[in-house]
XYZ file of C-alpha atoms in Angstrom:
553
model
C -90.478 -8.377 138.301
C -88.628 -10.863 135.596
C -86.765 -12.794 138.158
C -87.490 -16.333 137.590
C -89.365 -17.626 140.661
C -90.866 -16.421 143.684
C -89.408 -13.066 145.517
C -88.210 -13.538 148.448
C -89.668 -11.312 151.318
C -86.778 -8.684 151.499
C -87.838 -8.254 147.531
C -91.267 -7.927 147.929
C -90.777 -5.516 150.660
C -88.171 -3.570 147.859
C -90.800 -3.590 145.438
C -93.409 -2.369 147.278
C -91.082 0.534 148.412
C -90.186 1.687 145.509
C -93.506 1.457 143.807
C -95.503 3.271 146.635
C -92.609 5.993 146.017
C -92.974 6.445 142.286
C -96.773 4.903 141.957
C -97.959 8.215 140.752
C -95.176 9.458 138.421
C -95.831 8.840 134.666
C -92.618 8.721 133.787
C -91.639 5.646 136.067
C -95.114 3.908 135.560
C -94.210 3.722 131.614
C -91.106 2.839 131.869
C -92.070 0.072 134.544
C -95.159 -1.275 132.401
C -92.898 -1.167 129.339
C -89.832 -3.048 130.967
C -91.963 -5.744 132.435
C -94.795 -6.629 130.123
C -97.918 -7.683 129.943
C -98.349 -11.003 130.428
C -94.976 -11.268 132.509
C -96.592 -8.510 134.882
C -99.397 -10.720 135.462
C -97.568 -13.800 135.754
C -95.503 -12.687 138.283
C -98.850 -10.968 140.394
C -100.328 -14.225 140.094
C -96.884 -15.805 141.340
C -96.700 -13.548 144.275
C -100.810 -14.129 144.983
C -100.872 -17.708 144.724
C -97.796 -19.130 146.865
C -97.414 -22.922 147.127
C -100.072 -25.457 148.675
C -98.398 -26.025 152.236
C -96.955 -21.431 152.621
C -98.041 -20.057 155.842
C -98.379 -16.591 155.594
C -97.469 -14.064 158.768
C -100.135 -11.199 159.021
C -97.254 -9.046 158.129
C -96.725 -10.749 155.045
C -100.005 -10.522 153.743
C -100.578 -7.617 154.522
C -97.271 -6.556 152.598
C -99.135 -8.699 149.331
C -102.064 -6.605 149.665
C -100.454 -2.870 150.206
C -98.207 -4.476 146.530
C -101.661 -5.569 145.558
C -102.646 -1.523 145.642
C -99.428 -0.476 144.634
C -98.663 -2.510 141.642
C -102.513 -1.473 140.325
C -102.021 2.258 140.881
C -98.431 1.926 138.951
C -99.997 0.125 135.710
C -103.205 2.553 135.852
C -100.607 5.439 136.137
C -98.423 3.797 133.306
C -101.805 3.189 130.521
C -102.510 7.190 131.753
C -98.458 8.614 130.676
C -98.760 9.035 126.988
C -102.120 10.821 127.341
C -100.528 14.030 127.024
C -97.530 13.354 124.453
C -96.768 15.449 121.559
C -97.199 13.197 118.317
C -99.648 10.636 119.708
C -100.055 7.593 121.752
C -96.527 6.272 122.830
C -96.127 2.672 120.521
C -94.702 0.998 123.748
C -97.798 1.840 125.635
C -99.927 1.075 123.612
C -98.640 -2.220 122.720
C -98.527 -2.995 126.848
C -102.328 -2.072 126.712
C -102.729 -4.495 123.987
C -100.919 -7.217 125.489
C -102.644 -6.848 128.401
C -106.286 -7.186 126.260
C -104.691 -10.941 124.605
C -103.387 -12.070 127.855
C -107.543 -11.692 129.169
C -107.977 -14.790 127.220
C -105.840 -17.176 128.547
C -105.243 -18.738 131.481
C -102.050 -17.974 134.563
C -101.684 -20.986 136.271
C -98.952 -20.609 139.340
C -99.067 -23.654 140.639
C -99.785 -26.234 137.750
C -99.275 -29.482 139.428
C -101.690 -28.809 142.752
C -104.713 -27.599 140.014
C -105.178 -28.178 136.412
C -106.934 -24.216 136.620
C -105.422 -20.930 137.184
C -107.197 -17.472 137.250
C -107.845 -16.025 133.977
C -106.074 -12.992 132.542
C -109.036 -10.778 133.031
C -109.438 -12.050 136.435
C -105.911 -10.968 136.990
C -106.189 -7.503 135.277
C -109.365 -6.568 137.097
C -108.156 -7.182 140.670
C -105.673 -4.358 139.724
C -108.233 -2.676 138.261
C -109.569 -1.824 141.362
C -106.645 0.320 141.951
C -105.712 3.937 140.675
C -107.213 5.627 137.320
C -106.550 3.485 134.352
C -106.536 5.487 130.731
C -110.574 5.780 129.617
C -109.591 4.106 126.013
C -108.068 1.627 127.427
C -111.234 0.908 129.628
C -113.806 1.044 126.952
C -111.897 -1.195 124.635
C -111.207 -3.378 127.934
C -115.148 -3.843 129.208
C -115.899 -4.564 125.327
C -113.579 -7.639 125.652
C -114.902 -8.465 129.149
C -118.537 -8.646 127.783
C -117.618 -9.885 124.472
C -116.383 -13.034 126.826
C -119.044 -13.588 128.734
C -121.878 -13.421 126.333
C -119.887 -15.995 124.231
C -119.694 -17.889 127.423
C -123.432 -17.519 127.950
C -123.889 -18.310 124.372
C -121.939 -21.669 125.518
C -124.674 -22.366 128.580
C -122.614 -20.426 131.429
C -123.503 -17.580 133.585
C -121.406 -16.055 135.218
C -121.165 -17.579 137.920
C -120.197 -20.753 136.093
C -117.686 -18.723 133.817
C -115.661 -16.835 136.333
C -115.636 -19.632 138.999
C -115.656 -23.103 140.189
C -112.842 -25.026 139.477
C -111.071 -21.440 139.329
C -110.210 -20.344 143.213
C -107.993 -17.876 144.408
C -104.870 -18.583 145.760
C -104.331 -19.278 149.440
C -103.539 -15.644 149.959
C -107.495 -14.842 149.126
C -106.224 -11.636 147.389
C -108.194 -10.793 144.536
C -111.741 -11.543 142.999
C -113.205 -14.444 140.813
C -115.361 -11.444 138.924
C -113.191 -9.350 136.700
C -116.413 -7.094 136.288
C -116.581 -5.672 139.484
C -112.656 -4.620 139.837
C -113.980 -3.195 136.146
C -116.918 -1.256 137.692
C -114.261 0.314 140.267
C -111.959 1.264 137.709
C -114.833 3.326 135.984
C -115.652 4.237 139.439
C -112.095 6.244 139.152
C -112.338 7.686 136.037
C -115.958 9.527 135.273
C -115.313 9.982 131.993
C -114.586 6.970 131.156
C -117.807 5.733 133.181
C -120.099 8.001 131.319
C -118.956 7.121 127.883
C -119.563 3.260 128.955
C -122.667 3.392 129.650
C -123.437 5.159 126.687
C -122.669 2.851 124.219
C -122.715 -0.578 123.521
C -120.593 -3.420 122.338
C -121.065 -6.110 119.160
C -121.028 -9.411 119.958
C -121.740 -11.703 117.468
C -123.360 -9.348 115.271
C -125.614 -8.429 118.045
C -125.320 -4.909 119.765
C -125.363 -5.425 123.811
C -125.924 -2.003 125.343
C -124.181 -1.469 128.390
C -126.063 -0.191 130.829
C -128.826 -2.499 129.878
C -126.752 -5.412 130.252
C -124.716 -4.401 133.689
C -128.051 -3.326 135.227
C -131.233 -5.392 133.782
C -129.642 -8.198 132.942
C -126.355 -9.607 134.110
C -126.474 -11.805 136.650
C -123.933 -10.760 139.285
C -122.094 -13.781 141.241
C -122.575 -13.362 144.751
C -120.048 -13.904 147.880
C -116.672 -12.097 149.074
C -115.094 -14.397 146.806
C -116.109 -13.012 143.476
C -115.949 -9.367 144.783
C -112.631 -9.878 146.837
C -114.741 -7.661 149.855
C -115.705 -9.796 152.500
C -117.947 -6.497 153.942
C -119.520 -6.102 150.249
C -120.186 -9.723 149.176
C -122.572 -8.482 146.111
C -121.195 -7.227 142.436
C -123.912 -4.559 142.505
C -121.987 -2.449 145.283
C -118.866 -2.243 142.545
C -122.124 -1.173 139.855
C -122.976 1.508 141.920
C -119.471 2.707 142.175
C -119.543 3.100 138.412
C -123.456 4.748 137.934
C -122.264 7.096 140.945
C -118.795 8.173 138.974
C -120.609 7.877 135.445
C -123.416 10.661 137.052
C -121.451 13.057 139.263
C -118.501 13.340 137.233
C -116.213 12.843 140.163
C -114.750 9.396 141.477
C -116.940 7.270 143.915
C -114.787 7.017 146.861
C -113.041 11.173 146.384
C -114.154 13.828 148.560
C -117.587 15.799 147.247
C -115.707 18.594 145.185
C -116.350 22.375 145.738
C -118.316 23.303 144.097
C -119.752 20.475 142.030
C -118.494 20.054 138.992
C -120.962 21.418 136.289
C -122.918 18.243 134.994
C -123.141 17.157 131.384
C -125.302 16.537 129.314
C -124.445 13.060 129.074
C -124.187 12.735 133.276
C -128.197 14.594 133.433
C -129.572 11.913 130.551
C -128.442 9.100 132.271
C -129.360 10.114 135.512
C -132.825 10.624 134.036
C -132.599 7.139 132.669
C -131.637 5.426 135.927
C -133.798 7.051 138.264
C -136.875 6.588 135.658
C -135.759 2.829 135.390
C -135.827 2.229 139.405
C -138.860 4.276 139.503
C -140.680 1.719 136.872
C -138.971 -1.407 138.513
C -137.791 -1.045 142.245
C -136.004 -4.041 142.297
C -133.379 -2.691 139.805
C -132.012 -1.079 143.006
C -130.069 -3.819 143.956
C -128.365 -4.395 147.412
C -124.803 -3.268 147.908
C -125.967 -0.342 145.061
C -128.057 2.435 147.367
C -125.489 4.245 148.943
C -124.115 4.767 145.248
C -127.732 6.182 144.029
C -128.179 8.227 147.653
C -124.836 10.154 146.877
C -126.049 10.329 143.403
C -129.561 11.839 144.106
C -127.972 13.601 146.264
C -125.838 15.471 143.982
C -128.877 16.355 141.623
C -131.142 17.888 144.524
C -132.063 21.085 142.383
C -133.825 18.509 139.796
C -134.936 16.494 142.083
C -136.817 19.429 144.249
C -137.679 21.174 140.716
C -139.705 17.719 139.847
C -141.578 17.720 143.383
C -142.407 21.292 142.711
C -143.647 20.421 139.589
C -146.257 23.415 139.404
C -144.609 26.279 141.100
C -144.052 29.400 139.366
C -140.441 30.348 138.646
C -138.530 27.163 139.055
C -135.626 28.350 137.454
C -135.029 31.317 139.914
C -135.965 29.050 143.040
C -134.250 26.381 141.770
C -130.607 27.906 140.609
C -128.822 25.475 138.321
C -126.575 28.238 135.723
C -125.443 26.475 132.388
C -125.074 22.832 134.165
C -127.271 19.841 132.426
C -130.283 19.034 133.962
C -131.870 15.636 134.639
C -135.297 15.459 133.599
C -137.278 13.555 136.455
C -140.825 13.673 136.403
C -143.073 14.026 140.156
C -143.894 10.512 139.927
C -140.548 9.037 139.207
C -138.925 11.098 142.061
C -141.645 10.033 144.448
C -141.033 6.402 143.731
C -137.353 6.577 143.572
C -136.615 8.350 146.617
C -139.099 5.941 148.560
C -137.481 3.053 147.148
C -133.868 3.953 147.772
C -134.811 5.446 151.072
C -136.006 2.094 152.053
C -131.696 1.420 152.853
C -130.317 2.494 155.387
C -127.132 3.869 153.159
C -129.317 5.417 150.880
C -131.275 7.378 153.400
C -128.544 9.134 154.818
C -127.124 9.980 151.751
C -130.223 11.783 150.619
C -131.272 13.203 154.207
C -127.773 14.889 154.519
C -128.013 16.077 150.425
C -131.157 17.641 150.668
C -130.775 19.199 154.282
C -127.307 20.680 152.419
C -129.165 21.910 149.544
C -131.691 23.338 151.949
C -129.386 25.157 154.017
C -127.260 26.506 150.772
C -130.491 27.249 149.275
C -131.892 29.550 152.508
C -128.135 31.189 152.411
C -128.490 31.823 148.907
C -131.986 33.480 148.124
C -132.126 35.608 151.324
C -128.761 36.973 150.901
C -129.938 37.977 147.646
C -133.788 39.142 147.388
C -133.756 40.103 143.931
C -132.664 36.193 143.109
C -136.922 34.981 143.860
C -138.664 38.322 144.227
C -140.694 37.844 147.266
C -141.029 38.360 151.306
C -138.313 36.442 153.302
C -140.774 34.239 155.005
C -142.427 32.678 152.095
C -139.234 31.895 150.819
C -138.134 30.536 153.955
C -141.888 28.369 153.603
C -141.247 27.584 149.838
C -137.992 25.978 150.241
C -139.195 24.210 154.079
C -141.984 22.786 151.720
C -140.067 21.098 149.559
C -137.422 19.667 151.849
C -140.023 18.468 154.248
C -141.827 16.490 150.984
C -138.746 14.693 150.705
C -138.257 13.808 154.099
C -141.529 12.714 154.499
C -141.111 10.495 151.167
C -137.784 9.303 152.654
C -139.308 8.665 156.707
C -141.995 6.428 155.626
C -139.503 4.317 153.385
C -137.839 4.150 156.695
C -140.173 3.342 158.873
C -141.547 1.068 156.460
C -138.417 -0.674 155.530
C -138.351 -1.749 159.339
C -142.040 -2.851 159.139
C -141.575 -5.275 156.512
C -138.098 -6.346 158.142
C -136.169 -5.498 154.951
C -134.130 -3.787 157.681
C -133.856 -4.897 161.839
C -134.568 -2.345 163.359
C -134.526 1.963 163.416
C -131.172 1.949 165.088
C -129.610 0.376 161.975
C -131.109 3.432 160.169
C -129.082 5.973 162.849
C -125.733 3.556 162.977
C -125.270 4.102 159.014
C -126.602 8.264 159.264
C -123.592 8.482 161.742
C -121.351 6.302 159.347
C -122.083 8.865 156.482
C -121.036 11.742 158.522
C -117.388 11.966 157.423
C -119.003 12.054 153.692
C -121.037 14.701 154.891
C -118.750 17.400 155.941
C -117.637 17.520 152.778
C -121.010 18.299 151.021
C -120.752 22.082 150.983
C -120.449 21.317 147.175
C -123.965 19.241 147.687
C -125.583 23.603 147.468
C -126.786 25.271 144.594
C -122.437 26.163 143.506
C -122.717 24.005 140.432
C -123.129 25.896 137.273
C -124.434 29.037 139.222
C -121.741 31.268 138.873
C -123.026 32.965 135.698
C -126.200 33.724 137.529
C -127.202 37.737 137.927
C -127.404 39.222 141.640
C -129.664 42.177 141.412
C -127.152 44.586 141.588
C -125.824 43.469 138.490
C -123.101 41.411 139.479
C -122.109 37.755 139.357
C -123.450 35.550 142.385
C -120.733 32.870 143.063
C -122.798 30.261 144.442
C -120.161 28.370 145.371
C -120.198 30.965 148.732
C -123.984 30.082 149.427
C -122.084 27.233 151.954
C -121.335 28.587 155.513
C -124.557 28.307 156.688
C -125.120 24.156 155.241
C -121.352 24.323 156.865
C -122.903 25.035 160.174
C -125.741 23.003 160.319
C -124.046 19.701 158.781
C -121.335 19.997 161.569
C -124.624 20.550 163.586
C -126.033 17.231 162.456
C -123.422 15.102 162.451
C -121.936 15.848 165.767
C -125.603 15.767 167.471
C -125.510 19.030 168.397
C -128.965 19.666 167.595
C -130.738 19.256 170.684
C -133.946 20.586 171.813
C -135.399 22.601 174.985
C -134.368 19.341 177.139
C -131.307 19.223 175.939
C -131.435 15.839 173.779
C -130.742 15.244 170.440
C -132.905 15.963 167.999
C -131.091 14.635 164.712
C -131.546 10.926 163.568
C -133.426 9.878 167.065
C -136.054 7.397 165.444
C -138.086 6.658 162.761
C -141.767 7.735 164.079
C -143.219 11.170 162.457
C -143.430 12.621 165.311
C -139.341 12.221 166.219
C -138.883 13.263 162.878
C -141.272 16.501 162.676
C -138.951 17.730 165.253
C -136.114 17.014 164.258
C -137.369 18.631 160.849
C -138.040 22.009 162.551
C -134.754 21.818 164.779
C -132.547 21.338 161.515
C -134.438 23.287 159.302
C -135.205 26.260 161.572
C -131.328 26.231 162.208
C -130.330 26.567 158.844
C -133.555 29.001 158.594
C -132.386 31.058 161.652
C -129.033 31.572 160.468
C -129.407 32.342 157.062
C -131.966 34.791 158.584
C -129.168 36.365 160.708
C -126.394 36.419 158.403
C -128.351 37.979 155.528
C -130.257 40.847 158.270
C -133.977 40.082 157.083
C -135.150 41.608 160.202
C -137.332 38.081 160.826
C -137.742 37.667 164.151
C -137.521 33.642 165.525
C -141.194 33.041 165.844
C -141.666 34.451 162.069
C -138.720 32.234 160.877
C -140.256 29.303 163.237
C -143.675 29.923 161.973
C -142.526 30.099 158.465
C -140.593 26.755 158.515
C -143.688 25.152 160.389
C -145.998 25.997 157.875
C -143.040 24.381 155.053
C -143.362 21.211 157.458
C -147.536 20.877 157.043
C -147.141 21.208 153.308
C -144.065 18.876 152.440
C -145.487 16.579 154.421
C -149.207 16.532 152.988
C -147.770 17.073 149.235
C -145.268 13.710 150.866
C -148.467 12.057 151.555
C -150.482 12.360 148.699
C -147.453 11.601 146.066
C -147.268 8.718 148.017
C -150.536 7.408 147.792
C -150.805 8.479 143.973
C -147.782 7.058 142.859
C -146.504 4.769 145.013
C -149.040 2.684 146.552
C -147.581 -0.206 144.448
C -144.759 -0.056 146.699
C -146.708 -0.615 150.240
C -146.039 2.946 151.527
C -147.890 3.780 154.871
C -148.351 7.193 154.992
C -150.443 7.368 158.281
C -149.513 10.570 160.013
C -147.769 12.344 157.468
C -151.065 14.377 156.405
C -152.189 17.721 158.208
């Protein structure tokens, strides 16, 4: 890394072996950041990124650039994270690295000086990295104040950000990278939820002026557009690296990391700005950008006890039906849910992410009360209605965003709807934490015990595998699951899903329900989710052009 000109491919191939190797040891990463520097670390990246006018690159070359690309990030991340622990404080040496690598945003790495005048910034450099590993969350806060320190002085100066982060500036013939230092940013908060959730908390002074941050990243930054300033030819927009950072900043687990089990108990910081973004989209649907649904799908997704407590708005014992122990709730009114859900559900990515969430909170949900009868105090079968209701008001809120997302050709056609449900399945089958585990193992059983909720998850087991490997089929044998977009296709799949999960929580907790009563019970859920769908709908959301034809009794 301090050998004067460019490595040749023998050394790259060195480096990137003994970084994947030792990427995740502190100890190394210190040493390594330490050794090398700052600005010299990102000199040399930008070196290695930006080869002469006139290099051809093999495909085994660059792909060797973009696995150092990866490694290199994950090392430096590692290396800001190594003194976290240390007796006595901050290590100096780290923490003049960090520091170094905050001056070096504001100037300019130019590899090849005599083809272009303009090199990529140092935040430009530092962000594509970014991307990469978890970085240290003090480091990150003090980092995205500098970032939007230097853009609203550059907006101040009559550029957007467009202007700022690009033209004459280009990446190097390698295309490695991103013109937009904020969205390698947004997937470095992505990594790190607390980090993510303090950002968007507070706010930065600039100029004497106080720019809040979540304000600014969602209302009213304008994001550059084009693989070019995301470095993601298959997610062209900024707002797809936002989302990463909302869905971290509310879940309190990385974007891109397996659903934990069982959720991690939310905070009260996570619930309030939850709250805050789904009340925002709610008021102004076009804050849910594109390249950003899948983020708020998993998100909703992970708060399905508030969400169903808001739809059930005047139901008696909420707390018992709706299980949450000591974790935060977000406080989401009936109308806001109804408009958020419809307006998310309108993507394709969003829609699966709430249709598998709720039918896994569902299924946990059956597991849970029947299993324990003392938990809601009344007959099987109404519970087994009572919690059909509610999941069947949300799928009705979610099928006519659906169908009418393909009406007003915001999407192509159903199929794209059942091409991205499939895509989501791998996300899926790790949802068992997506139940009614987080925060619930305080709660009481009857018998005076502690219910770990956290085992209310073999029955949404079942039924997800059910659902994502099309194994729900009817008397004919087809598939039920994700066939189309019409309320009639999705009434049945409804009751084929839902009297699964109904069926077998039935069995395993010996209720003595026959299938007709368990049938019967979940039909009668269907009717009223999907009349309390319709008339939310047409109170709240009529704004929105939401055709609710056919979803009333």
């Amino acid at each position: 890394m301090n050998k004067k000109g460019r490595l040749s491919d023998a050394e790259i191939t060195k480096l990137n072996l003994l970084l994947s190797a030792n990427k995740n040891d502190p100890e190394f990463s210190g040493e390594f950041a330490v050794k090398t520097g700052g600005e010299n670390m990102l000199s040399k990246y930008n070196e290695l990124m930006s080869p002469p006018a006139g290099t051809t690159l093999s495909k085994a070359q660059l792909a060797q650039l973009k696995e150092l690309k990866a490694n290199l990030g994950t090392t430096i991340g590692t290396a800001t994270t190594s003194d976290d622990h240390r007796k006595g404080g901050p290590d100096p040496e780290i923490t003049k690295f960090q520091n170094d690598l905050l001056k070096a945003g504001q100037r300019d790495f130019n590899a090849n000086p005599t083809e272009s005048p303009y090199g990529l910034s140092g935040y430009q450099l530092t962000s594509s990295l970014m991307s990469e590993g978890k970085w240290d969350k003090d480091f990150l806060q003090d980092y995205g104040d500098a970032l939007i320190t230097a853009e609203k002085n550059g907006a101040n100066a009559g550029q957007n950000p467009d202007a700022y982060w690009g033209y004459p500036r280009s990446l190097g013939s390698t295309n490695i990278g991103a013109l937009d230092p904020m969205t390698g940013y947004m997937d470095a908060l992505g990594h790190n939820p607390e980090a993510s959730t303090e950002f968007f908390g507070s706010d930065t002074s600039v100029n004497g002026e106080k720019v809040d941050h979540y304000d600014y990243l969602l209302k009213d930054r304008h994001w550059p557009e084009g693989p070019g300033y995301t470095g993601d030819g298959k997610n062209p927009s900024g707002y797809n690296n936002l989302g990463h950072a909302l869905e971290s900043a509310t879940t309190g687990h990385a974007y891109d990391a397996p659903i934990p089990n069982p959720l991690p108990k939310h905070t009260t910081d996570q619930a309030e700005l939850t709250s805050k973004i789904i009340s925002d989209v709610s008021q102004h649907p076009d804050l849910a950008h594109e390249g950003m649904n899948d983020s708020l799908g998993r998100m909703s997704a992970e708060y399905m006890p508030d969400v169903n407590r808001a739809l059930a708005n005047d139901e008696k014992g909420l707390d018992k039906l709706y299980p949450e122990g000591d974790s935060a709730r977000a406080t989401i009114g009936e109308r806001d849910a109804t408009r958020f859900l419809y307006t998310v559900g309108q993507d394709p990515d969003g829609y699966a992410a709430i249709n598998y969430g709720q039918t896994q909170y569902t299924s946990s949900l059956m597991q849970y009360h029947l299993e324990h009868p003392g938990a809601y105090d009344i007959p099987a079968s109404e519970k087994i209605e009572k919690i059909s209701t509610n999941s069947a008001e949300i799928e009705g809120i979610i099928g006519t965003a659906r169908k009418d997302a393909v009406i007003h050709d915001k999407v192509a056609d159903d199929a794209v709807f059942n091409s991205r449900i499939e895509a989501a399945g791998e996300w899926a089958k790790t949802g068992v934490g997506i139940g009614i585990g987080a925060g619930t193992a305080t709660i009481a059983s009857p018998a005076g015990g502690a219910v770990a909720g956290a085992a209310a998850e073999w029955v949404s087991g079942q039924v997800i595998d059910s659902m994502v490997s099309g194994a729900s089929r009817d008397s004919l044998g087809e598939v039920v699951y994700s066939t189309g977009g019409e309320v009639e296709d999705r009434k049945r799949s409804f009751m084929a899903v839902t009297g699964d999960a109904a069926m077998l929580a039935n069995e395993r907790a010996g209720t003595g329900l026959s299938q007709e009563q368990v049938d019967t019970a979940v039909s009668k859920g269907l009717d009223s989710g999907h009349g309390n769908a319709k008339d939310n709908l047409d109170d709240f959301a009529g704004d929105l052009d939401a055709d609710t034809s056919g979803l009333g009794n």
